[in-house]
mmCIF file of N, CA and C in Angstrom:
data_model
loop_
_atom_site.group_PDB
_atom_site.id
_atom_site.type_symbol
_atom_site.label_atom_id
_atom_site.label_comp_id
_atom_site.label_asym_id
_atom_site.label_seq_id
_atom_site.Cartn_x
_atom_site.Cartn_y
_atom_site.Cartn_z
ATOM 1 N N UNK A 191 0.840 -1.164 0.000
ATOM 2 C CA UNK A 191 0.000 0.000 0.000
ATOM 3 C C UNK A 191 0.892 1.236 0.000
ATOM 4 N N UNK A 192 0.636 2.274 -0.526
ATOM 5 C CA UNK A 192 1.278 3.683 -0.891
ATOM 6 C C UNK A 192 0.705 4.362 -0.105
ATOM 7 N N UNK A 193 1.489 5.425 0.534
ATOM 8 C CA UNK A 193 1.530 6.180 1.439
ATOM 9 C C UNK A 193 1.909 7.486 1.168
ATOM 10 N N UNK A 194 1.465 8.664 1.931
ATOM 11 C CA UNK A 194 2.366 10.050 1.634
ATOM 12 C C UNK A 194 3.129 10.142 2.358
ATOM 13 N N UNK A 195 4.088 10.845 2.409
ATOM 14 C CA UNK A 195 5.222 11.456 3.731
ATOM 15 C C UNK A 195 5.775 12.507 3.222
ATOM 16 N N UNK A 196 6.176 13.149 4.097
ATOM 17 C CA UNK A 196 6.808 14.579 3.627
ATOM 18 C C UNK A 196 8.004 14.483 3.795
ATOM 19 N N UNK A 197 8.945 14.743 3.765
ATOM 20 C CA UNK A 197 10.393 15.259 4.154
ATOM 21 C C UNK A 197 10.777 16.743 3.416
ATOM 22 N N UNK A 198 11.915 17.096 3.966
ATOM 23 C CA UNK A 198 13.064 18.186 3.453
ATOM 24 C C UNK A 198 13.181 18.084 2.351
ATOM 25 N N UNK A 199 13.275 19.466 1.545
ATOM 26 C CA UNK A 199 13.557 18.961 -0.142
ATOM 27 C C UNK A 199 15.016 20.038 0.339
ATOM 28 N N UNK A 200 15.723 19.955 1.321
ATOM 29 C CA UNK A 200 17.222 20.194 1.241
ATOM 30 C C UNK A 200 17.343 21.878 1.434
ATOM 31 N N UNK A 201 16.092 22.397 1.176
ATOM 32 C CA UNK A 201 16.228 24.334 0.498
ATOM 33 C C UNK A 201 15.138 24.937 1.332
ATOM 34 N N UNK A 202 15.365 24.130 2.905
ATOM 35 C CA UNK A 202 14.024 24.502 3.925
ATOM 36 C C UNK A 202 12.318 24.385 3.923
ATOM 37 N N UNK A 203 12.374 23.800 1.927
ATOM 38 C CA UNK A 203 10.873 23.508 2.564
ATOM 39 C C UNK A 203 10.783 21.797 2.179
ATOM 40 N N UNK A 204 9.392 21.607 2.167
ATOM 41 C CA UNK A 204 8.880 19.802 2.401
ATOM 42 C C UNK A 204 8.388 19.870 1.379
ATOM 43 N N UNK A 205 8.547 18.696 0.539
ATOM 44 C CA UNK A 205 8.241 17.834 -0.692
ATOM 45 C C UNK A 205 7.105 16.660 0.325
ATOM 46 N N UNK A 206 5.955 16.237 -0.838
ATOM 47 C CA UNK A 206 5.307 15.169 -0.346
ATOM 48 C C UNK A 206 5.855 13.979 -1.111
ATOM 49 N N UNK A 207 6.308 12.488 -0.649
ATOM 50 C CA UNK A 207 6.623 11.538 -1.648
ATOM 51 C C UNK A 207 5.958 10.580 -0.790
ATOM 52 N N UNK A 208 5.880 9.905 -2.075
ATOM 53 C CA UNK A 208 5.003 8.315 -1.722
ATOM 54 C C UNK A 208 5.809 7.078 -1.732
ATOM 55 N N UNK A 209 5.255 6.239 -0.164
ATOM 56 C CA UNK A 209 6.500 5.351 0.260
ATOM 57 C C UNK A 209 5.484 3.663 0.374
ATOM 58 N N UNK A 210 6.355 2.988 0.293
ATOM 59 C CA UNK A 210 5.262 2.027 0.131
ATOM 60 C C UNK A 210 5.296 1.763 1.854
ATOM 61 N N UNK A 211 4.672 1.033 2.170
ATOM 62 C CA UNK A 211 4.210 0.462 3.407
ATOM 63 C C UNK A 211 3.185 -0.548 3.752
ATOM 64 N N UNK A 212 3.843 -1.558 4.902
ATOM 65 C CA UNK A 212 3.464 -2.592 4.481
ATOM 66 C C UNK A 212 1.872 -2.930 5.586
ATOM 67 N N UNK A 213 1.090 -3.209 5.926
ATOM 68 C CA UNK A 213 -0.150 -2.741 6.814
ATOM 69 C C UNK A 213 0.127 -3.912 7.448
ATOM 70 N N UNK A 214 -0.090 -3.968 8.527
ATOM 71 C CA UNK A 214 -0.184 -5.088 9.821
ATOM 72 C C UNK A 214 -1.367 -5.585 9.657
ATOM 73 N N UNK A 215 -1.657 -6.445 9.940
ATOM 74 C CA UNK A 215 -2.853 -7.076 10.746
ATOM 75 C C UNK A 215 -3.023 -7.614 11.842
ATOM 76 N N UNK A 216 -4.010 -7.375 12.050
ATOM 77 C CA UNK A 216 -4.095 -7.487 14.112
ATOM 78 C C UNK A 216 -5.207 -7.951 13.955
ATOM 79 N N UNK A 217 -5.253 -8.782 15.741
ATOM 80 C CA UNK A 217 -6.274 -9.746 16.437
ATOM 81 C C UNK A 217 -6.576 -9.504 17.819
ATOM 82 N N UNK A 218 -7.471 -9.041 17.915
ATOM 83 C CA UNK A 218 -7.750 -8.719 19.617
ATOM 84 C C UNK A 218 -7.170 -9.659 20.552
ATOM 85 N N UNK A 219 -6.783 -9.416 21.293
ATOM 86 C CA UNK A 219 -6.470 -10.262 22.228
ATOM 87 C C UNK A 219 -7.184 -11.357 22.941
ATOM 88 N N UNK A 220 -8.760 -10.276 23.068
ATOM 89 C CA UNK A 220 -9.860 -11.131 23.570
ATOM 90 C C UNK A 220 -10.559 -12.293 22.551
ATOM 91 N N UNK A 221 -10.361 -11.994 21.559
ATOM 92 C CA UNK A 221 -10.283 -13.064 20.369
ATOM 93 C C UNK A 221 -9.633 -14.223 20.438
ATOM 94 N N UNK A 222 -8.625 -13.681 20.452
ATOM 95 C CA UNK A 222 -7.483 -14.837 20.625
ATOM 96 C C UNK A 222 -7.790 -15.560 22.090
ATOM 97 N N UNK A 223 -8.207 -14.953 23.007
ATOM 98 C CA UNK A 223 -7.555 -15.743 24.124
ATOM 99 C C UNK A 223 -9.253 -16.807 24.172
ATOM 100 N N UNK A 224 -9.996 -16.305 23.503
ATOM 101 C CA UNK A 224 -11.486 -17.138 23.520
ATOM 102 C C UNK A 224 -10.982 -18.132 22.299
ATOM 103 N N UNK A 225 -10.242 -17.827 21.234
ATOM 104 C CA UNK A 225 -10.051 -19.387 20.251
ATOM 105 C C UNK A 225 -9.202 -20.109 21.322
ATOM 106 N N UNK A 226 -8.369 -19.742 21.913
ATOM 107 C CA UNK A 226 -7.542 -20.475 22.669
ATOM 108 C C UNK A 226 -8.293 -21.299 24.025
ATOM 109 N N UNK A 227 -9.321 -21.109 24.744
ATOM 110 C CA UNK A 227 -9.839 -21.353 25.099
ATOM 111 C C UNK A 227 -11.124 -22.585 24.776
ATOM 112 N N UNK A 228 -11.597 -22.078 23.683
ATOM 113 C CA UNK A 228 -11.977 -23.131 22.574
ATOM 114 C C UNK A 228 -11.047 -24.582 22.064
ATOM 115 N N UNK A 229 -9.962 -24.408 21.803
ATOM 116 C CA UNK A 229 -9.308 -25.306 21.620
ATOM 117 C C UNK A 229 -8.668 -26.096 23.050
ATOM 118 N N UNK A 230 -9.401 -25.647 24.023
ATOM 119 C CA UNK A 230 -8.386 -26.148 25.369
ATOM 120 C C UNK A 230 -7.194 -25.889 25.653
ATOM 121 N N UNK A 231 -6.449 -24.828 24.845
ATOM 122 C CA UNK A 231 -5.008 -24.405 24.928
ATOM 123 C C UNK A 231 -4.755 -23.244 26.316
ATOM 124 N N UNK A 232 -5.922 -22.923 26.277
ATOM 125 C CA UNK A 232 -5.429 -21.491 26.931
ATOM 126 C C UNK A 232 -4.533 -21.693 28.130
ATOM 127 N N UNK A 233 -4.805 -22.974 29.067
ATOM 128 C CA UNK A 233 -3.757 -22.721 30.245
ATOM 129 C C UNK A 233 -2.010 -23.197 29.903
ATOM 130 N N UNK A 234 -1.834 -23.965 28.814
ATOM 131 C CA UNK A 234 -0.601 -23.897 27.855
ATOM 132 C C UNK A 234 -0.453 -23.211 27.503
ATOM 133 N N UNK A 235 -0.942 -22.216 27.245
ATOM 134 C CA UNK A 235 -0.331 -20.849 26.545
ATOM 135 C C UNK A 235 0.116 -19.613 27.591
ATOM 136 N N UNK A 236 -0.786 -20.011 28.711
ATOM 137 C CA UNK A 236 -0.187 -18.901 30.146
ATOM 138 C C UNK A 236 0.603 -19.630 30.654
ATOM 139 N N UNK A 237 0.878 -21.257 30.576
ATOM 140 C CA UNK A 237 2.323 -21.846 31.278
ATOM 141 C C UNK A 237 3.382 -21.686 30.488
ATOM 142 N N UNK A 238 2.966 -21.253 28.921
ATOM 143 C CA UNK A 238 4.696 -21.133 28.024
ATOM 144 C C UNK A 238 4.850 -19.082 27.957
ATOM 145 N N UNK A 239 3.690 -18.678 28.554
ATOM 146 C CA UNK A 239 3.727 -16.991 28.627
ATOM 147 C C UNK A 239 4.551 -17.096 29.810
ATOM 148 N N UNK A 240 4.197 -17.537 30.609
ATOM 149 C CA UNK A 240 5.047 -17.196 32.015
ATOM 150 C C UNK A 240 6.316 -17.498 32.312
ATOM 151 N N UNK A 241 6.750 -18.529 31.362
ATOM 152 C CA UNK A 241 7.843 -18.746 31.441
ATOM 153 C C UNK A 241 9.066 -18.032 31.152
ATOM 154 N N UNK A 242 8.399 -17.267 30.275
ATOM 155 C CA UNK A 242 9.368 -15.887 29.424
ATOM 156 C C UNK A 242 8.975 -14.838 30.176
ATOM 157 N N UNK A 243 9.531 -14.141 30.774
ATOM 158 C CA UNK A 243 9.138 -12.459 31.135
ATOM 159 C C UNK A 243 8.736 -11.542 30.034
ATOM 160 N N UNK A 244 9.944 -11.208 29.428
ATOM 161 C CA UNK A 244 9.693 -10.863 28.433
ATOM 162 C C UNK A 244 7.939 -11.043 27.561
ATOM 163 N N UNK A 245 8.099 -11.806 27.022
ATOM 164 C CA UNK A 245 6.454 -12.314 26.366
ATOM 165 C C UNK A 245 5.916 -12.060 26.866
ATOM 166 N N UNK A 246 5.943 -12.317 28.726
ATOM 167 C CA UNK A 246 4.813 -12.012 29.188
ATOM 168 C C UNK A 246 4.093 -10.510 29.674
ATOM 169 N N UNK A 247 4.861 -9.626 29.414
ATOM 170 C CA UNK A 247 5.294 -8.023 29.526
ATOM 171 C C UNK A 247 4.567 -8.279 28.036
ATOM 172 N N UNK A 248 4.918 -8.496 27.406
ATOM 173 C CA UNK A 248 4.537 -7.610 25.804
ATOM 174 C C UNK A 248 3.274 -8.224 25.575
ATOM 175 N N UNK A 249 2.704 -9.485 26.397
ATOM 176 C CA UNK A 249 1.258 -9.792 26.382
ATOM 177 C C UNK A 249 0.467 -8.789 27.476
ATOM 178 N N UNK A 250 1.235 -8.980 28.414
ATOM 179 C CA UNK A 250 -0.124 -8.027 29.259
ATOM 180 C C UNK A 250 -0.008 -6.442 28.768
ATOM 181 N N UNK A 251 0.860 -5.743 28.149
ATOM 182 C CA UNK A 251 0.829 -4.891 27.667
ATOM 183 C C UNK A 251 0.075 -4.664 26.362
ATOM 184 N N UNK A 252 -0.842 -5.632 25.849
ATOM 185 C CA UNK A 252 -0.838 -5.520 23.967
ATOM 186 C C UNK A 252 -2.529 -5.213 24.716
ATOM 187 N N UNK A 253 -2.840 -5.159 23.992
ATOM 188 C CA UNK A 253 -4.863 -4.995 23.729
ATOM 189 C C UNK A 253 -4.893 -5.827 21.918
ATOM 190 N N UNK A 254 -4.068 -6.026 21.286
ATOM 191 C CA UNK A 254 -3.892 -6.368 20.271
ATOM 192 C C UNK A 254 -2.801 -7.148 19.876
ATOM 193 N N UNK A 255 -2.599 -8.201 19.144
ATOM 194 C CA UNK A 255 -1.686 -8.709 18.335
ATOM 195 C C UNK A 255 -1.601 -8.740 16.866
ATOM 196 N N UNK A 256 -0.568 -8.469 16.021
ATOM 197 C CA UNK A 256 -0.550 -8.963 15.351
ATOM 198 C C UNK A 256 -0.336 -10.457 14.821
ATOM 199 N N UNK A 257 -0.738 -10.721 13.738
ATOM 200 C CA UNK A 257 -0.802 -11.857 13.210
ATOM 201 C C UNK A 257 0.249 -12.412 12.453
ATOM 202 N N UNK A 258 1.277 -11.522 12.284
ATOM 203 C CA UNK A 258 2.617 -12.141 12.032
ATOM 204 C C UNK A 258 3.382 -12.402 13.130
ATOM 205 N N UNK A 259 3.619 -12.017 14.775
ATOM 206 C CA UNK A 259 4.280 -11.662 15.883
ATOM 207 C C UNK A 259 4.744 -13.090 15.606
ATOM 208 N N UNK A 260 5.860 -13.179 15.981
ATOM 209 C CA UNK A 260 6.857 -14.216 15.867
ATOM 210 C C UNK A 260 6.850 -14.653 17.064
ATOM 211 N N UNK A 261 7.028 -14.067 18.383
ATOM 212 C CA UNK A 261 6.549 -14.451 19.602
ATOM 213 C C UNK A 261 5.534 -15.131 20.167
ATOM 214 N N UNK A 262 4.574 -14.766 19.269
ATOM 215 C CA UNK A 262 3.183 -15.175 19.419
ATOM 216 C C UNK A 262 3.038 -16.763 18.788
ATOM 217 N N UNK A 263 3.868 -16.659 17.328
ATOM 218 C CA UNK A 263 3.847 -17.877 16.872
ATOM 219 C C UNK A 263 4.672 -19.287 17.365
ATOM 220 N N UNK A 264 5.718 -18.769 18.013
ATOM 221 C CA UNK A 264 6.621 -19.484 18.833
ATOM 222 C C UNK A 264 5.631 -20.361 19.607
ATOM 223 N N UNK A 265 5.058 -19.311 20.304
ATOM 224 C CA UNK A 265 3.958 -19.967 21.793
ATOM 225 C C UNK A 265 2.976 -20.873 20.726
ATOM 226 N N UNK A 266 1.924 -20.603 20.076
ATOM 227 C CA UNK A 266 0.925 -21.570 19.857
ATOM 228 C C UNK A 266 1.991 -22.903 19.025
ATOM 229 N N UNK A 267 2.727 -22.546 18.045
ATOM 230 C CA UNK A 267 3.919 -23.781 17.821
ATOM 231 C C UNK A 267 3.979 -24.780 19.148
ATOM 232 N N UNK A 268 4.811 -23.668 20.139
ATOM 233 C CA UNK A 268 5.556 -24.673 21.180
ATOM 234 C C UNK A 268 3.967 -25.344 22.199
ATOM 235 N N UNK A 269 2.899 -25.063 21.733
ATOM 236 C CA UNK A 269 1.807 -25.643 22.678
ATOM 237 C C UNK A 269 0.742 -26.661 21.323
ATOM 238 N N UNK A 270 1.692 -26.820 20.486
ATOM 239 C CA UNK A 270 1.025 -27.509 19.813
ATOM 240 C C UNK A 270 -0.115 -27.495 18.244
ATOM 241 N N UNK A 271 -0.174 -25.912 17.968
ATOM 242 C CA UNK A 271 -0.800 -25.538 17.395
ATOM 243 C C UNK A 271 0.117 -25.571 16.002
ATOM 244 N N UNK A 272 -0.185 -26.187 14.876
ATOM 245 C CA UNK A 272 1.278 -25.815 14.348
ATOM 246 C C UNK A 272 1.022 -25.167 13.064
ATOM 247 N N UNK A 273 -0.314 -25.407 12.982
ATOM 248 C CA UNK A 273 -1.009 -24.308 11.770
ATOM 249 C C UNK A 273 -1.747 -23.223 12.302
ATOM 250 N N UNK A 274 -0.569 -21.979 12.559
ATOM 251 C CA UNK A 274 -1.247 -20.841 12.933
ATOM 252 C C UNK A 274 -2.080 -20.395 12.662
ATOM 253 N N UNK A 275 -2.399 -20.221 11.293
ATOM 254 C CA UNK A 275 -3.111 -19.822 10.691
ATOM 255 C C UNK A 275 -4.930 -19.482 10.912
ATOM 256 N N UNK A 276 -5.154 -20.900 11.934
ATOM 257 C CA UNK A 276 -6.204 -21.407 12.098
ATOM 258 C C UNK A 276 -6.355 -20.575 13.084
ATOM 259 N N UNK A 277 -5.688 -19.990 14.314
ATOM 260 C CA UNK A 277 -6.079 -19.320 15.128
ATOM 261 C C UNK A 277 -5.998 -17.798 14.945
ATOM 262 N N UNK A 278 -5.095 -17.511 13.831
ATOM 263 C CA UNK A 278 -4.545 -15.759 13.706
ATOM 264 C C UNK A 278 -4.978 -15.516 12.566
ATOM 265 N N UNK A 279 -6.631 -15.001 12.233
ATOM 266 C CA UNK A 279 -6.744 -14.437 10.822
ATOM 267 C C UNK A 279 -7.880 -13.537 11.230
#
């Protein structure tokens, strides 16, 4: 997707140019944590969250995930899920 942005054209003023950019997609959390729940995963997924600090900071911090998060995919992988797909769309 194409985008505007401005920058410096070098002679103090701003030029508009178009940059590509790539759009995220995101999944509520509360989404997620109800498929996970559905599938019987959910308390595997707070025993492989807790294990990491980290993860578990950037989960209780999100209201959202994306659907590429590599972190995210690690966890449903390491709990068994191995076609993400099914849970992150």
């Amino acid at each position: 997707m194409k985008k505007t942005a401005y920058q410096s054209d070098g002679n103090g003023g701003v030029i508009a140019v178009e940059i590509e950019v790539d759009e995220k997609t995101f999944i509520s959390k509360l989404v997620l944590t109800d498929r996970l729940i559905a599938l019987g995963k959910l308390s595997d997924a707070l025993n492989a969250l807790n294990s990491d600090t980290v993860k578990k900071a950037r989960w209780d911090a999100s209201t959202e995930i994306a659907i590429d998060d590599a972190d995210v995919i690690a966890v449903l992988t390491a709990i068994g899920i191995t076609n993400t797909s099914t849970i992150l769309y």
